[in-house]
Amino acid sequence: MLDQKLAEAMQRILSRQDERFTLTATLQRLVDDGIGTKRGKSVYFYERDRQAMREWLEAKGFSTEPVDMSGMSRAERLEVTPHEKAGGEAVKRNRISIKALAGQALVIGGQPINLPEESHLDVDWTKIVSQIGHRCIMVVENYESFNRIHETSFKLPVEYRSPLVVYRGDPHESRIDNVLMFLGDAKLPVLAFVDADLAGVVIAASLPWLVGMVTPDLPTLGKQLSSPQIGRRDLFQNQYPSVQNAIAEIPADAPCRGVLNLILKYRSAVVQEYWIGRDTCLLTDQDSQDRDLAFARRGQY
């Protein structure tokens, strides 16, 4: 059977003038199929063997030369291999999931788009990054909170009241590396709507252009963290060993520091799904004027 791995081995052989190659498990498969001459720990491929390889590759739809398939779409790969998934390139390359808050339009390229509840657009961020009609971006950690964003109430500063809402991603829906590249290129203020736990703070701290975390006000969040019914002390204990070094590196004046201090104080956590339909979430860092000044000094606004 001619698979991608064996085809690539034959392409490498055909691209070189050498007759002698070190015997590997893959080349042993060729010998077993009557191609090549095995001598000790080496295998020799003569012109008759090369011709047999060319004919086999062409008959099965493979290129006879090595091809760099990184960056190719599945359709493009089918020009050089019958295996459209070959090459290791993610099918959803550059894809992110976006929407707007309840009652607001998603604005891309000057065009308002009104989406139904529990829906979003899956887009190539490179095609829309220069056409965003929003003044800021809200990154949402968990898919349920992203999908049901219309059920959460927000009280945001006027300049941040109409964010582009972006799902942080997972291995199935989108990918965090795509989101981070998008945020870096968009150069808009970023609001982190994440779990009020150590992992959530680490996520927030890693986001480019971060201006603050979105949670209930800090007194309310403190009550939730200290509540035996709401606070997740087990989650804190589970996360702390793996993130303690990361949180130690978060600066004292970081926009996520207020939430982090509360989490450390109560040694507890609150998952953001708890706020769906319950609490009003706002930007929990310094006041709006100080935030804008800090952003301007960094040349980010």
XYZ file of C-alpha atoms in Angstrom:
301
model
C 0.000 0.000 0.000
C 1.356 3.405 -1.000
C 0.763 5.894 1.812
C 2.046 9.441 2.307
C 5.089 8.370 4.331
C 6.265 5.849 1.748
C 5.583 8.295 -1.098
C 7.705 10.970 0.583
C 10.545 8.475 1.047
C 10.482 7.674 -2.689
C 10.380 11.392 -3.553
C 13.502 11.968 -1.457
C 15.303 9.075 -3.170
C 14.369 10.362 -6.629
C 15.610 13.870 -5.743
C 19.124 12.568 -4.970
C 21.807 11.084 -7.212
C 23.014 8.586 -4.571
C 22.429 4.886 -5.095
C 23.146 3.850 -1.499
C 20.816 4.694 1.412
C 20.782 3.629 5.047
C 18.153 0.962 5.562
C 15.123 2.135 7.547
C 11.780 0.543 8.296
C 10.224 2.599 5.506
C 12.875 1.595 2.950
C 12.467 -2.019 4.040
C 8.882 -1.724 2.809
C 10.216 -0.840 -0.636
C 12.555 -3.831 -0.591
C 9.636 -6.052 0.404
C 7.758 -4.715 -2.647
C 10.665 -5.657 -4.930
C 12.200 -2.198 -5.245
C 15.857 -1.801 -4.235
C 18.644 -4.199 -3.292
C 19.391 -4.760 0.398
C 23.025 -5.267 1.474
C 23.632 -5.402 5.184
C 22.399 -2.150 6.740
C 22.148 -0.418 3.397
C 19.805 -0.518 0.431
C 20.750 0.347 -3.149
C 18.372 1.883 -5.699
C 19.389 1.620 -9.340
C 17.789 3.208 -12.414
C 15.292 0.366 -12.816
C 14.224 0.924 -9.198
C 13.878 4.668 -9.750
C 11.731 4.111 -12.826
C 9.516 1.742 -10.857
C 9.125 4.381 -8.145
C 8.226 7.101 -10.671
C 5.567 4.899 -12.267
C 4.115 3.903 -8.891
C 3.921 7.512 -7.673
C 2.330 8.779 -10.875
C -0.182 5.928 -10.970
C -1.348 6.788 -7.426
C -1.549 10.551 -7.970
C 1.634 11.626 -6.163
C 4.267 14.072 -7.346
C 7.596 12.468 -8.231
C 9.448 15.318 -6.511
C 9.437 16.456 -2.878
C 6.772 19.128 -2.286
C 6.497 21.559 0.621
C 2.779 21.406 1.411
C 2.823 23.783 4.363
C 0.487 26.641 3.597
C -1.409 24.708 0.911
C -5.159 24.299 1.089
C -6.614 20.804 0.859
C -7.610 21.451 -2.750
C -4.062 22.533 -3.622
C -2.565 19.447 -1.971
C -4.675 17.206 -4.187
C -2.555 18.441 -7.106
C 0.510 16.674 -5.666
C -0.924 13.948 -3.411
C -4.164 11.969 -3.166
C -4.149 12.630 0.596
C -5.667 16.077 1.059
C -4.801 16.083 4.785
C -1.094 15.514 4.188
C 1.442 18.169 5.079
C 0.458 18.823 8.668
C -1.222 22.180 7.966
C -4.319 22.871 10.079
C -7.521 22.926 8.022
C -8.819 25.910 10.015
C -5.673 27.960 9.530
C -6.122 31.574 10.678
C -9.742 30.945 11.697
C -11.320 32.677 14.693
C -14.893 32.828 16.028
C -16.466 36.278 16.399
C -19.772 37.925 17.320
C -21.148 41.017 19.106
C -22.865 41.576 22.450
C -26.633 41.267 22.808
C -28.570 43.883 20.854
C -25.481 45.015 18.959
C -24.375 44.473 15.393
C -21.126 42.855 14.358
C -19.398 45.475 12.182
C -16.861 44.332 9.593
C -15.827 46.423 6.615
C -18.394 49.084 7.477
C -21.228 46.582 7.170
C -23.370 45.828 10.267
C -24.235 42.143 10.620
C -27.018 41.094 12.977
C -26.622 37.494 14.112
C -29.221 35.330 15.856
C -28.637 34.365 19.473
C -26.229 31.446 20.002
C -24.540 32.004 16.661
C -21.237 33.460 15.487
C -19.070 33.893 12.414
C -16.071 31.670 11.690
C -13.632 33.915 9.785
C -10.065 34.123 8.523
C -8.690 36.835 10.785
C -6.169 37.989 8.176
C -9.058 39.012 5.914
C -10.883 41.142 8.513
C -8.189 42.529 10.834
C -8.016 45.876 8.992
C -11.804 46.166 8.645
C -12.987 45.910 12.252
C -15.664 48.459 13.114
C -15.249 48.070 16.877
C -13.058 50.065 19.261
C -12.055 47.117 21.422
C -12.076 43.319 21.615
C -13.520 41.074 24.326
C -11.874 37.647 24.535
C -14.123 34.993 26.100
C -12.455 31.958 27.649
C -15.205 29.315 27.736
C -17.409 28.278 24.837
C -20.667 28.182 26.821
C -20.128 31.771 27.960
C -19.266 32.776 24.375
C -22.301 30.994 22.946
C -24.626 32.485 25.586
C -23.012 35.925 25.777
C -26.444 37.478 25.182
C -27.554 36.180 28.596
C -24.814 37.993 30.507
C -25.263 41.626 31.503
C -22.313 43.995 31.030
C -21.674 47.484 32.351
C -18.647 48.735 30.449
C -17.041 52.169 30.045
C -18.560 54.049 27.121
C -15.485 53.538 24.939
C -15.723 49.764 25.409
C -19.495 49.231 25.186
C -19.482 47.676 21.732
C -16.621 45.177 21.654
C -15.855 42.626 19.004
C -16.411 39.390 20.943
C -13.867 36.654 20.209
C -13.828 33.088 21.486
C -10.430 32.208 22.925
C -10.579 28.862 21.163
C -10.043 25.155 21.695
C -8.737 22.283 19.542
C -12.126 21.942 17.830
C -13.676 25.387 17.397
C -10.637 27.601 16.779
C -7.117 27.895 18.143
C -5.552 30.180 20.710
C -2.501 30.833 18.511
C -4.795 32.221 15.798
C -6.506 34.448 18.369
C -3.211 35.756 19.749
C -1.914 36.598 16.270
C -5.178 38.385 15.511
C -5.027 40.428 18.727
C -1.422 41.361 18.062
C -2.230 42.663 14.589
C -5.543 44.329 15.491
C -3.844 46.584 18.078
C -7.132 47.325 19.851
C -7.764 47.422 23.618
C -8.478 43.881 24.848
C -10.929 42.940 27.601
C -10.465 39.475 29.119
C -13.750 37.752 30.020
C -12.312 34.646 31.659
C -12.785 32.477 34.743
C -11.925 34.168 38.029
C -9.295 31.563 38.746
C -5.529 31.362 38.536
C -5.568 29.903 35.030
C -7.929 32.646 33.884
C -5.626 35.356 35.217
C -2.665 33.748 33.431
C -4.685 33.734 30.210
C -5.599 37.397 30.686
C -1.989 38.370 31.385
C -0.879 36.686 28.143
C -3.236 38.687 25.901
C -1.733 41.512 23.822
C -3.113 45.025 24.492
C -4.910 43.941 27.680
C -6.739 46.738 29.540
C -8.612 44.687 32.139
C -10.567 41.620 33.206
C -14.355 41.486 33.005
C -15.982 40.124 36.185
C -18.614 41.251 38.696
C -17.379 44.217 40.749
C -14.583 43.290 43.138
C -16.689 43.393 46.358
C -19.226 41.028 44.746
C -16.468 38.817 43.382
C -14.891 38.662 46.846
C -18.182 37.438 48.316
C -18.458 34.787 45.626
C -14.909 33.595 46.143
C -15.460 33.286 49.897
C -18.834 31.541 49.540
C -18.800 27.778 50.256
C -21.608 27.359 47.720
C -20.002 29.355 44.884
C -16.259 29.498 45.476
C -14.185 26.641 44.063
C -11.366 26.024 46.511
C -10.727 22.684 44.834
C -10.041 24.471 41.548
C -7.556 26.791 43.236
C -5.716 23.866 44.815
C -5.590 21.964 41.534
C -4.259 24.919 39.521
C -1.801 26.487 41.922
C 1.150 24.062 41.501
C 1.203 24.435 37.713
C 0.751 28.218 37.521
C 2.532 29.557 40.605
C 5.602 30.583 38.605
C 3.473 32.314 35.970
C 1.461 34.336 38.478
C 4.632 35.338 40.319
C 5.773 37.095 37.136
C 2.607 39.195 36.761
C 3.519 42.849 37.538
C 1.920 44.615 40.493
C 0.312 47.169 38.160
C -1.021 44.647 35.626
C -4.700 45.173 34.676
C -5.535 41.690 36.019
C -3.800 42.206 39.369
C -6.923 43.199 41.339
C -8.692 39.957 40.491
C -5.538 37.935 41.134
C -5.136 39.470 44.592
C -8.693 38.474 45.521
C -8.192 34.922 44.261
C -4.995 34.595 46.306
C -6.648 36.139 49.351
C -9.524 33.639 49.406
C -7.608 30.772 47.785
C -10.677 30.104 45.714
C -12.103 30.501 42.197
C -15.349 31.282 40.361
C -16.024 29.921 36.872
C -17.488 32.423 34.434
C -20.466 30.206 33.597
C -21.786 31.090 37.069
C -22.325 34.699 35.922
C -24.572 33.772 32.962
C -27.962 35.336 33.673
C -26.944 36.241 37.255
C -24.472 39.084 37.546
C -23.545 42.291 35.802
C -19.928 42.099 34.699
C -17.689 45.135 34.335
C -14.077 46.027 33.715
C -12.256 45.386 36.989
C -9.022 47.387 36.983
C -8.220 51.078 37.500
C -10.776 53.761 36.639
C -11.483 54.633 33.018
C -9.403 57.827 32.885
C -6.309 56.175 34.340
C -6.743 53.217 31.998
C -6.911 55.428 28.906
C -3.839 57.384 29.986
C -1.863 54.208 30.597
C -2.901 52.866 27.208
C -1.918 56.101 25.472
C 1.512 56.165 27.153
C 2.231 52.691 25.774
C 1.296 53.916 22.291
C -1.546 51.399 22.104
C -4.547 53.672 21.706
